[in-house]
């Protein structure tokens, strides 16, 4: 097993040191794509035209030693996983996502693309892009949890494939969040209400329903999807609870 951290934050900062305009855009494309235009690094949510607030958020990540924290988290993840991942070589990178107010990234749609990708391109390349959002405080605990979840999620996808149904998503996220040490939580009666609301959709493969089920009404409304009566991040709370009950333990 080999988990390698690929530093990305300093190269992104070098791009932001350039004047906003064509030169900066060209530098961003050169970082993300090869000469043929094929993706070299999964950095789709980096905003090459970011303003001062976003650059300040990236500087805070660098000052906090975010990649050193991620390196330590990877070493611990290797020890915790043991033989679970012996056959895999993964390249982990912190993918800076610009969701600072007024930016071009919707936090929840970017998060969904990362957890539930539409194709296996990133997976086939052994990449583990760990999203770090500009609006979040760069705490060691948060970075560590994101690295744990990203690695565990990727290993699950390598074994079982990308999730297709709501049940698949609940299973994947329950396992990833459990490994990461937690996630959103609700009172038992609230979880029971979420489960009742989502039961009719457990076999659904329709992205609007899957998104609304996992992220809740507020996020669904923001991107024009129908609402299912789910509180914010309610699907993830249900996934974590059901994983704890071993309802979605791996075979």
JSON list of N, CA and C in Angstrom, two decimals, residues 35-78:
[
{"chain": "A", "resi": 35, "resn": "UNK", "atom": "N", "xyz": [-0.56, 18.66, -22.11]},
{"chain": "A", "resi": 35, "resn": "UNK", "atom": "CA", "xyz": [-0.49, 19.35, -23.40]},
{"chain": "A", "resi": 35, "resn": "UNK", "atom": "C", "xyz": [-1.63, 18.96, -24.33]},
{"chain": "A", "resi": 36, "resn": "UNK", "atom": "N", "xyz": [-2.21, 17.77, -24.12]},
{"chain": "A", "resi": 36, "resn": "UNK", "atom": "CA", "xyz": [-3.34, 17.32, -24.96]},
{"chain": "A", "resi": 36, "resn": "UNK", "atom": "C", "xyz": [-4.69, 17.77, -24.43]},
{"chain": "A", "resi": 37, "resn": "UNK", "atom": "N", "xyz": [-4.67, 18.47, -23.30]},
{"chain": "A", "resi": 37, "resn": "UNK", "atom": "CA", "xyz": [-5.92, 18.92, -22.71]},
{"chain": "A", "resi": 37, "resn": "UNK", "atom": "C", "xyz": [-6.55, 17.90, -21.79]},
{"chain": "A", "resi": 38, "resn": "UNK", "atom": "N", "xyz": [-5.84, 16.79, -21.54]},
{"chain": "A", "resi": 38, "resn": "UNK", "atom": "CA", "xyz": [-6.35, 15.77, -20.63]},
{"chain": "A", "resi": 38, "resn": "UNK", "atom": "C", "xyz": [-6.06, 16.19, -19.18]},
{"chain": "A", "resi": 39, "resn": "UNK", "atom": "N", "xyz": [-6.97, 15.82, -18.29]},
{"chain": "A", "resi": 39, "resn": "UNK", "atom": "CA", "xyz": [-6.80, 16.20, -16.89]},
{"chain": "A", "resi": 39, "resn": "UNK", "atom": "C", "xyz": [-5.55, 15.59, -16.29]},
{"chain": "A", "resi": 40, "resn": "UNK", "atom": "N", "xyz": [-4.70, 16.43, -15.71]},
{"chain": "A", "resi": 40, "resn": "UNK", "atom": "CA", "xyz": [-3.51, 15.96, -15.04]},
{"chain": "A", "resi": 40, "resn": "UNK", "atom": "C", "xyz": [-3.72, 15.92, -13.53]},
{"chain": "A", "resi": 41, "resn": "UNK", "atom": "N", "xyz": [-4.49, 16.86, -13.02]},
{"chain": "A", "resi": 41, "resn": "UNK", "atom": "CA", "xyz": [-4.81, 16.92, -11.59]},
{"chain": "A", "resi": 41, "resn": "UNK", "atom": "C", "xyz": [-6.28, 17.30, -11.43]},
{"chain": "A", "resi": 42, "resn": "UNK", "atom": "N", "xyz": [-7.00, 16.66, -10.51]},
{"chain": "A", "resi": 42, "resn": "UNK", "atom": "CA", "xyz": [-8.43, 16.96, -10.33]},
{"chain": "A", "resi": 42, "resn": "UNK", "atom": "C", "xyz": [-8.62, 18.21, -9.46]},
{"chain": "A", "resi": 43, "resn": "UNK", "atom": "N", "xyz": [-8.46, 19.36, -10.09]},
{"chain": "A", "resi": 43, "resn": "UNK", "atom": "CA", "xyz": [-8.55, 20.64, -9.38]},
{"chain": "A", "resi": 43, "resn": "UNK", "atom": "C", "xyz": [-9.63, 21.51, -10.01]},
{"chain": "A", "resi": 44, "resn": "UNK", "atom": "N", "xyz": [-10.77, 20.89, -10.32]},
{"chain": "A", "resi": 44, "resn": "UNK", "atom": "CA", "xyz": [-11.84, 21.58, -11.03]},
{"chain": "A", "resi": 44, "resn": "UNK", "atom": "C", "xyz": [-12.45, 22.73, -10.24]},
{"chain": "A", "resi": 45, "resn": "UNK", "atom": "N", "xyz": [-12.36, 22.68, -8.93]},
{"chain": "A", "resi": 45, "resn": "UNK", "atom": "CA", "xyz": [-13.04, 23.69, -8.12]},
{"chain": "A", "resi": 45, "resn": "UNK", "atom": "C", "xyz": [-12.11, 24.80, -7.66]},
{"chain": "A", "resi": 46, "resn": "UNK", "atom": "N", "xyz": [-10.89, 24.80, -8.17]},
{"chain": "A", "resi": 46, "resn": "UNK", "atom": "CA", "xyz": [-10.02, 25.96, -7.97]},
{"chain": "A", "resi": 46, "resn": "UNK", "atom": "C", "xyz": [-10.52, 27.07, -8.88]},
{"chain": "A", "resi": 47, "resn": "UNK", "atom": "N", "xyz": [-10.65, 28.24, -8.35]},
{"chain": "A", "resi": 47, "resn": "UNK", "atom": "CA", "xyz": [-11.10, 29.39, -9.14]},
{"chain": "A", "resi": 47, "resn": "UNK", "atom": "C", "xyz": [-9.88, 30.20, -9.58]},
{"chain": "A", "resi": 48, "resn": "UNK", "atom": "N", "xyz": [-9.49, 30.11, -10.86]},
{"chain": "A", "resi": 48, "resn": "UNK", "atom": "CA", "xyz": [-8.28, 30.82, -11.28]},
{"chain": "A", "resi": 48, "resn": "UNK", "atom": "C", "xyz": [-8.43, 32.33, -11.22]},
{"chain": "A", "resi": 49, "resn": "UNK", "atom": "N", "xyz": [-9.64, 32.84, -11.21]},
{"chain": "A", "resi": 49, "resn": "UNK", "atom": "CA", "xyz": [-9.86, 34.28, -11.16]},
{"chain": "A", "resi": 49, "resn": "UNK", "atom": "C", "xyz": [-10.25, 34.76, -9.76]},
{"chain": "A", "resi": 50, "resn": "UNK", "atom": "N", "xyz": [-9.87, 34.00, -8.75]},
{"chain": "A", "resi": 50, "resn": "UNK", "atom": "CA", "xyz": [-10.28, 34.31, -7.37]},
{"chain": "A", "resi": 50, "resn": "UNK", "atom": "C", "xyz": [-9.82, 35.70, -6.95]},
{"chain": "A", "resi": 51, "resn": "UNK", "atom": "N", "xyz": [-10.61, 36.28, -6.06]},
{"chain": "A", "resi": 51, "resn": "UNK", "atom": "CA", "xyz": [-10.29, 37.59, -5.53]},
{"chain": "A", "resi": 51, "resn": "UNK", "atom": "C", "xyz": [-9.50, 37.51, -4.23]},
{"chain": "A", "resi": 52, "resn": "UNK", "atom": "N", "xyz": [-9.36, 38.65, -3.58]},
{"chain": "A", "resi": 52, "resn": "UNK", "atom": "CA", "xyz": [-8.48, 38.76, -2.41]},
{"chain": "A", "resi": 52, "resn": "UNK", "atom": "C", "xyz": [-8.95, 37.89, -1.24]},
{"chain": "A", "resi": 53, "resn": "UNK", "atom": "N", "xyz": [-10.26, 37.79, -1.03]},
{"chain": "A", "resi": 53, "resn": "UNK", "atom": "CA", "xyz": [-10.76, 37.00, 0.10]},
{"chain": "A", "resi": 53, "resn": "UNK", "atom": "C", "xyz": [-10.40, 35.53, -0.06]},
{"chain": "A", "resi": 54, "resn": "UNK", "atom": "N", "xyz": [-10.48, 35.02, -1.27]},
{"chain": "A", "resi": 54, "resn": "UNK", "atom": "CA", "xyz": [-10.14, 33.62, -1.53]},
{"chain": "A", "resi": 54, "resn": "UNK", "atom": "C", "xyz": [-8.64, 33.39, -1.37]},
{"chain": "A", "resi": 55, "resn": "UNK", "atom": "N", "xyz": [-7.84, 34.31, -1.87]},
{"chain": "A", "resi": 55, "resn": "UNK", "atom": "CA", "xyz": [-6.39, 34.19, -1.73]},
{"chain": "A", "resi": 55, "resn": "UNK", "atom": "C", "xyz": [-6.02, 34.21, -0.25]},
{"chain": "A", "resi": 56, "resn": "UNK", "atom": "N", "xyz": [-6.69, 35.03, 0.53]},
{"chain": "A", "resi": 56, "resn": "UNK", "atom": "CA", "xyz": [-6.42, 35.07, 1.97]},
{"chain": "A", "resi": 56, "resn": "UNK", "atom": "C", "xyz": [-6.78, 33.74, 2.63]},
{"chain": "A", "resi": 57, "resn": "UNK", "atom": "N", "xyz": [-7.85, 33.10, 2.17]},
{"chain": "A", "resi": 57, "resn": "UNK", "atom": "CA", "xyz": [-8.23, 31.80, 2.72]},
{"chain": "A", "resi": 57, "resn": "UNK", "atom": "C", "xyz": [-7.18, 30.74, 2.39]},
{"chain": "A", "resi": 58, "resn": "UNK", "atom": "N", "xyz": [-6.63, 30.79, 1.18]},
{"chain": "A", "resi": 58, "resn": "UNK", "atom": "CA", "xyz": [-5.56, 29.86, 0.82]},
{"chain": "A", "resi": 58, "resn": "UNK", "atom": "C", "xyz": [-4.31, 30.14, 1.64]},
{"chain": "A", "resi": 59, "resn": "UNK", "atom": "N", "xyz": [-3.99, 31.39, 1.87]},
{"chain": "A", "resi": 59, "resn": "UNK", "atom": "CA", "xyz": [-2.84, 31.73, 2.70]},
{"chain": "A", "resi": 59, "resn": "UNK", "atom": "C", "xyz": [-3.01, 31.20, 4.12]},
{"chain": "A", "resi": 60, "resn": "UNK", "atom": "N", "xyz": [-4.24, 31.20, 4.63]},
{"chain": "A", "resi": 60, "resn": "UNK", "atom": "CA", "xyz": [-4.50, 30.67, 5.96]},
{"chain": "A", "resi": 60, "resn": "UNK", "atom": "C", "xyz": [-4.25, 29.16, 6.00]},
{"chain": "A", "resi": 61, "resn": "UNK", "atom": "N", "xyz": [-4.62, 28.47, 4.94]},
{"chain": "A", "resi": 61, "resn": "UNK", "atom": "CA", "xyz": [-4.34, 27.03, 4.86]},
{"chain": "A", "resi": 61, "resn": "UNK", "atom": "C", "xyz": [-2.84, 26.76, 4.86]},
{"chain": "A", "resi": 62, "resn": "UNK", "atom": "N", "xyz": [-2.12, 27.55, 4.09]},
{"chain": "A", "resi": 62, "resn": "UNK", "atom": "CA", "xyz": [-0.67, 27.38, 4.03]},
{"chain": "A", "resi": 62, "resn": "UNK", "atom": "C", "xyz": [-0.03, 27.69, 5.38]},
{"chain": "A", "resi": 63, "resn": "UNK", "atom": "N", "xyz": [-0.49, 28.76, 6.03]},
{"chain": "A", "resi": 63, "resn": "UNK", "atom": "CA", "xyz": [0.07, 29.12, 7.33]},
{"chain": "A", "resi": 63, "resn": "UNK", "atom": "C", "xyz": [-0.23, 28.07, 8.39]},
{"chain": "A", "resi": 64, "resn": "UNK", "atom": "N", "xyz": [-1.35, 27.38, 8.24]},
{"chain": "A", "resi": 64, "resn": "UNK", "atom": "CA", "xyz": [-1.72, 26.34, 9.20]},
{"chain": "A", "resi": 64, "resn": "UNK", "atom": "C", "xyz": [-1.00, 25.02, 8.95]},
{"chain": "A", "resi": 65, "resn": "UNK", "atom": "N", "xyz": [-0.19, 24.97, 7.90]},
{"chain": "A", "resi": 65, "resn": "UNK", "atom": "CA", "xyz": [0.52, 23.73, 7.58]},
{"chain": "A", "resi": 65, "resn": "UNK", "atom": "C", "xyz": [-0.43, 22.61, 7.20]},
{"chain": "A", "resi": 66, "resn": "UNK", "atom": "N", "xyz": [-1.43, 22.94, 6.40]},
{"chain": "A", "resi": 66, "resn": "UNK", "atom": "CA", "xyz": [-2.49, 21.97, 6.08]},
{"chain": "A", "resi": 66, "resn": "UNK", "atom": "C", "xyz": [-1.94, 20.69, 5.46]},
{"chain": "A", "resi": 67, "resn": "UNK", "atom": "N", "xyz": [-0.94, 20.80, 4.61]},
{"chain": "A", "resi": 67, "resn": "UNK", "atom": "CA", "xyz": [-0.43, 19.60, 3.96]},
{"chain": "A", "resi": 67, "resn": "UNK", "atom": "C", "xyz": [0.44, 18.77, 4.91]},
{"chain": "A", "resi": 68, "resn": "UNK", "atom": "N", "xyz": [1.08, 19.39, 5.86]},
{"chain": "A", "resi": 68, "resn": "UNK", "atom": "CA", "xyz": [1.78, 18.62, 6.88]},
{"chain": "A", "resi": 68, "resn": "UNK", "atom": "C", "xyz": [0.78, 17.84, 7.75]},
{"chain": "A", "resi": 69, "resn": "UNK", "atom": "N", "xyz": [-0.34, 18.48, 8.07]},
{"chain": "A", "resi": 69, "resn": "UNK", "atom": "CA", "xyz": [-1.39, 17.79, 8.82]},
{"chain": "A", "resi": 69, "resn": "UNK", "atom": "C", "xyz": [-1.93, 16.61, 8.00]},
{"chain": "A", "resi": 70, "resn": "UNK", "atom": "N", "xyz": [-2.13, 16.83, 6.70]},
{"chain": "A", "resi": 70, "resn": "UNK", "atom": "CA", "xyz": [-2.63, 15.76, 5.84]},
{"chain": "A", "resi": 70, "resn": "UNK", "atom": "C", "xyz": [-1.65, 14.61, 5.76]},
{"chain": "A", "resi": 71, "resn": "UNK", "atom": "N", "xyz": [-0.36, 14.91, 5.71]},
{"chain": "A", "resi": 71, "resn": "UNK", "atom": "CA", "xyz": [0.67, 13.86, 5.67]},
{"chain": "A", "resi": 71, "resn": "UNK", "atom": "C", "xyz": [0.61, 13.00, 6.93]},
{"chain": "A", "resi": 72, "resn": "UNK", "atom": "N", "xyz": [0.48, 13.64, 8.07]},
{"chain": "A", "resi": 72, "resn": "UNK", "atom": "CA", "xyz": [0.36, 12.90, 9.33]},
{"chain": "A", "resi": 72, "resn": "UNK", "atom": "C", "xyz": [-0.90, 12.05, 9.34]},
{"chain": "A", "resi": 73, "resn": "UNK", "atom": "N", "xyz": [-2.00, 12.60, 8.85]},
{"chain": "A", "resi": 73, "resn": "UNK", "atom": "CA", "xyz": [-3.25, 11.85, 8.78]},
{"chain": "A", "resi": 73, "resn": "UNK", "atom": "C", "xyz": [-3.12, 10.63, 7.89]},
{"chain": "A", "resi": 74, "resn": "UNK", "atom": "N", "xyz": [-2.40, 10.76, 6.79]},
{"chain": "A", "resi": 74, "resn": "UNK", "atom": "CA", "xyz": [-2.20, 9.62, 5.89]},
{"chain": "A", "resi": 74, "resn": "UNK", "atom": "C", "xyz": [-1.42, 8.51, 6.57]},
{"chain": "A", "resi": 75, "resn": "UNK", "atom": "N", "xyz": [-0.39, 8.88, 7.32]},
{"chain": "A", "resi": 75, "resn": "UNK", "atom": "CA", "xyz": [0.40, 7.87, 8.02]},
{"chain": "A", "resi": 75, "resn": "UNK", "atom": "C", "xyz": [-0.47, 7.11, 9.02]},
{"chain": "A", "resi": 76, "resn": "UNK", "atom": "N", "xyz": [-1.32, 7.83, 9.73]},
{"chain": "A", "resi": 76, "resn": "UNK", "atom": "CA", "xyz": [-2.22, 7.18, 10.67]},
{"chain": "A", "resi": 76, "resn": "UNK", "atom": "C", "xyz": [-3.24, 6.32, 9.95]},
{"chain": "A", "resi": 77, "resn": "UNK", "atom": "N", "xyz": [-3.76, 6.80, 8.83]},
{"chain": "A", "resi": 77, "resn": "UNK", "atom": "CA", "xyz": [-4.74, 6.03, 8.06]},
{"chain": "A", "resi": 77, "resn": "UNK", "atom": "C", "xyz": [-4.13, 4.71, 7.58]},
{"chain": "A", "resi": 78, "resn": "UNK", "atom": "N", "xyz": [-2.88, 4.75, 7.14]},
{"chain": "A", "resi": 78, "resn": "UNK", "atom": "CA", "xyz": [-2.21, 3.52, 6.70]},
{"chain": "A", "resi": 78, "resn": "UNK", "atom": "C", "xyz": [-2.17, 2.51, 7.84]}
]
